Tab-separated table of C-alpha atoms in Angstrom:
chain	number	residue	atom	x	y	z
A	797	UNK	CA	56.459	37.550	49.494
A	798	UNK	CA	57.892	40.941	51.279
A	799	UNK	CA	56.037	43.770	50.239
A	800	UNK	CA	57.268	46.089	47.007
A	801	UNK	CA	58.301	48.946	48.963
A	802	UNK	CA	60.748	46.034	51.897
A	803	UNK	CA	62.157	44.427	49.038
A	804	UNK	CA	62.876	48.185	46.856
A	805	UNK	CA	64.590	49.690	50.325
A	806	UNK	CA	66.996	45.861	50.739
A	807	UNK	CA	67.806	45.750	46.989
A	808	UNK	CA	68.813	49.596	46.865
A	809	UNK	CA	71.339	48.594	49.547
A	810	UNK	CA	73.828	47.539	46.413
A	811	UNK	CA	73.839	51.140	45.112
A	812	UNK	CA	71.109	51.237	42.260
A	813	UNK	CA	74.138	50.350	39.992
A	814	UNK	CA	74.445	47.051	38.857
A	815	UNK	CA	77.903	47.674	36.484
A	816	UNK	CA	79.841	48.128	39.796
A	817	UNK	CA	82.024	44.798	40.219
A	818	UNK	CA	82.257	44.702	43.434
A	819	UNK	CA	81.080	42.390	46.121
A	820	UNK	CA	80.654	44.163	49.332
A	821	UNK	CA	77.144	45.145	48.561
A	822	UNK	CA	75.901	41.841	48.592
A	823	UNK	CA	77.769	40.560	51.160
A	824	UNK	CA	75.728	43.978	53.459
A	825	UNK	CA	72.883	42.831	51.987
A	826	UNK	CA	73.226	39.699	52.924
A	827	UNK	CA	74.859	40.306	56.551
A	828	UNK	CA	70.976	42.226	56.852
A	829	UNK	CA	68.911	38.851	56.062
A	830	UNK	CA	71.184	36.928	58.101
A	831	UNK	CA	70.191	39.213	61.105
A	832	UNK	CA	66.191	38.543	60.541
A	833	UNK	CA	65.106	35.537	60.199
A	834	UNK	CA	64.516	32.548	58.163
A	835	UNK	CA	61.188	33.196	56.917
A	836	UNK	CA	61.978	36.855	55.892
A	837	UNK	CA	65.190	35.468	53.352
A	838	UNK	CA	63.127	33.154	52.341
A	839	UNK	CA	60.315	35.787	51.195
A	840	UNK	CA	63.401	38.254	49.603
A	841	UNK	CA	63.576	34.628	47.574
A	842	UNK	CA	60.368	34.687	46.067
A	843	UNK	CA	60.078	37.753	45.631
A	844	UNK	CA	63.385	38.281	43.997
A	845	UNK	CA	62.101	35.152	41.821
A	846	UNK	CA	58.772	36.994	41.650
A	847	UNK	CA	60.723	39.777	39.307
A	848	UNK	CA	62.323	38.462	37.230
A	849	UNK	CA	60.200	36.457	36.641
A	850	UNK	CA	57.985	39.602	35.379
A	851	UNK	CA	60.429	40.734	33.519
A	852	UNK	CA	61.678	36.692	31.484
A	853	UNK	CA	59.617	38.503	28.612
A	854	UNK	CA	60.775	37.664	24.622
A	855	UNK	CA	60.658	40.693	23.434
A	856	UNK	CA	63.135	41.915	26.297
A	857	UNK	CA	65.185	39.147	25.594
A	858	UNK	CA	65.186	40.319	21.522
A	859	UNK	CA	65.782	44.376	22.802
A	860	UNK	CA	69.677	44.192	22.224
A	861	UNK	CA	71.807	46.859	21.362
A	862	UNK	CA	72.143	47.923	17.438
A	863	UNK	CA	74.437	45.301	15.703
A	864	UNK	CA	74.840	43.224	19.760
A	865	UNK	CA	74.887	39.302	19.225
A	866	UNK	CA	71.783	37.861	21.145
A	867	UNK	CA	72.123	36.843	24.661
A	868	UNK	CA	72.313	33.506	25.508
A	869	UNK	CA	70.469	32.448	28.508
A	870	UNK	CA	72.816	33.238	31.459
A	871	UNK	CA	73.244	36.499	29.230
A	872	UNK	CA	69.986	36.923	29.563
A	873	UNK	CA	68.896	36.553	33.361
A	874	UNK	CA	72.025	37.967	34.337
A	875	UNK	CA	70.907	41.023	32.139
A	876	UNK	CA	66.841	40.997	34.373
A	877	UNK	CA	69.225	40.863	37.543
A	878	UNK	CA	70.719	43.992	36.815
A	879	UNK	CA	67.226	45.826	35.921
A	880	UNK	CA	66.155	44.798	39.553
A	881	UNK	CA	69.496	45.742	41.474
A	882	UNK	CA	68.612	49.224	39.640
A	883	UNK	CA	66.039	49.601	41.265
A	884	UNK	CA	62.486	50.045	41.659
A	885	UNK	CA	62.991	53.088	38.532
A	886	UNK	CA	64.631	50.749	35.844
A	887	UNK	CA	62.655	47.794	36.935
A	888	UNK	CA	58.282	49.895	35.820
A	889	UNK	CA	60.667	51.424	32.527
A	890	UNK	CA	61.551	48.629	31.236
A	891	UNK	CA	58.539	46.548	31.895
A	892	UNK	CA	56.762	50.229	30.288
A	893	UNK	CA	59.363	50.021	27.430
A	894	UNK	CA	61.687	47.391	25.883
A	895	UNK	CA	64.003	50.015	24.693
A	896	UNK	CA	65.439	50.460	27.872
A	897	UNK	CA	66.040	47.295	28.724
A	898	UNK	CA	69.713	47.264	25.661
A	899	UNK	CA	71.449	48.899	28.170
A	900	UNK	CA	71.317	46.196	30.529
A	901	UNK	CA	72.709	43.644	28.267
A	902	UNK	CA	76.718	45.104	28.815
A	903	UNK	CA	79.003	43.343	29.905
A	904	UNK	CA	79.758	45.125	32.894
A	905	UNK	CA	76.348	44.259	34.267
A	906	UNK	CA	77.079	41.198	34.662
A	907	UNK	CA	77.858	41.508	38.128
A	908	UNK	CA	74.795	41.999	38.993
A	909	UNK	CA	73.575	38.312	38.849
A	910	UNK	CA	75.665	38.512	42.698
A	911	UNK	CA	71.840	39.265	43.474
A	912	UNK	CA	71.018	35.776	43.060
A	913	UNK	CA	72.842	34.256	46.085
A	914	UNK	CA	72.190	36.336	48.989
A	915	UNK	CA	69.259	34.905	49.989
A	916	UNK	CA	71.258	30.897	49.840
A	917	UNK	CA	74.319	32.973	51.842
A	918	UNK	CA	71.270	34.338	54.518
A	919	UNK	CA	70.646	31.026	54.626
A	920	UNK	CA	73.277	29.207	55.487
A	921	UNK	CA	74.726	31.434	57.412
A	922	UNK	CA	72.402	32.065	59.678
A	923	UNK	CA	71.308	27.878	60.173
A	924	UNK	CA	74.456	26.075	58.644
A	925	UNK	CA	73.110	24.266	56.096
A	926	UNK	CA	72.813	24.383	52.580
A	927	UNK	CA	69.816	26.069	50.544
A	928	UNK	CA	67.445	23.820	49.738
A	929	UNK	CA	63.695	25.771	48.713
A	930	UNK	CA	62.774	26.418	45.574
A	931	UNK	CA	60.974	29.482	44.176
A	932	UNK	CA	57.318	29.558	43.417
A	933	UNK	CA	58.092	31.245	40.697
A	934	UNK	CA	61.156	29.905	37.802
A	935	UNK	CA	63.139	32.634	37.064
A	936	UNK	CA	65.283	30.844	34.432
A	937	UNK	CA	64.589	31.432	30.514
A	938	UNK	CA	61.681	30.950	29.272
A	939	UNK	CA	60.077	29.909	32.764
A	940	UNK	CA	57.470	32.898	31.862
A	941	UNK	CA	55.258	31.210	29.931
A	942	UNK	CA	52.663	34.695	29.189
A	943	UNK	CA	55.224	36.527	27.760
A	944	UNK	CA	57.722	33.847	24.903
């Protein structure tokens, strides 16, 4: 895994605005990672998976704005991606106060799931091969049994 400061420095390339419907920042991050050794791409993937795993909590899945529908499993994953894209301050705020998560559950934030493709795209760009790495931490909804 990457050190936190290194991971967040890379994520900062995305601009901290998960509601932006633009692939260019994700392409820029993919390009940056593809200039690195494969091990660094894997470390980024591992750190991303761990951050998403940390956010995989029932209390967050239920923290939707008043009057909004509950999130689907995919919707909850995408909202967690939006938190990561928003940066370390947002990540820490959500862990400290589940009510802070509600703003990431909007449809506008759904594009943030593009961060999930960054490691595999960088890997394929470097090696010409398909990504077959399985991260240590499963970030699918409900995987963090301690918090569900």
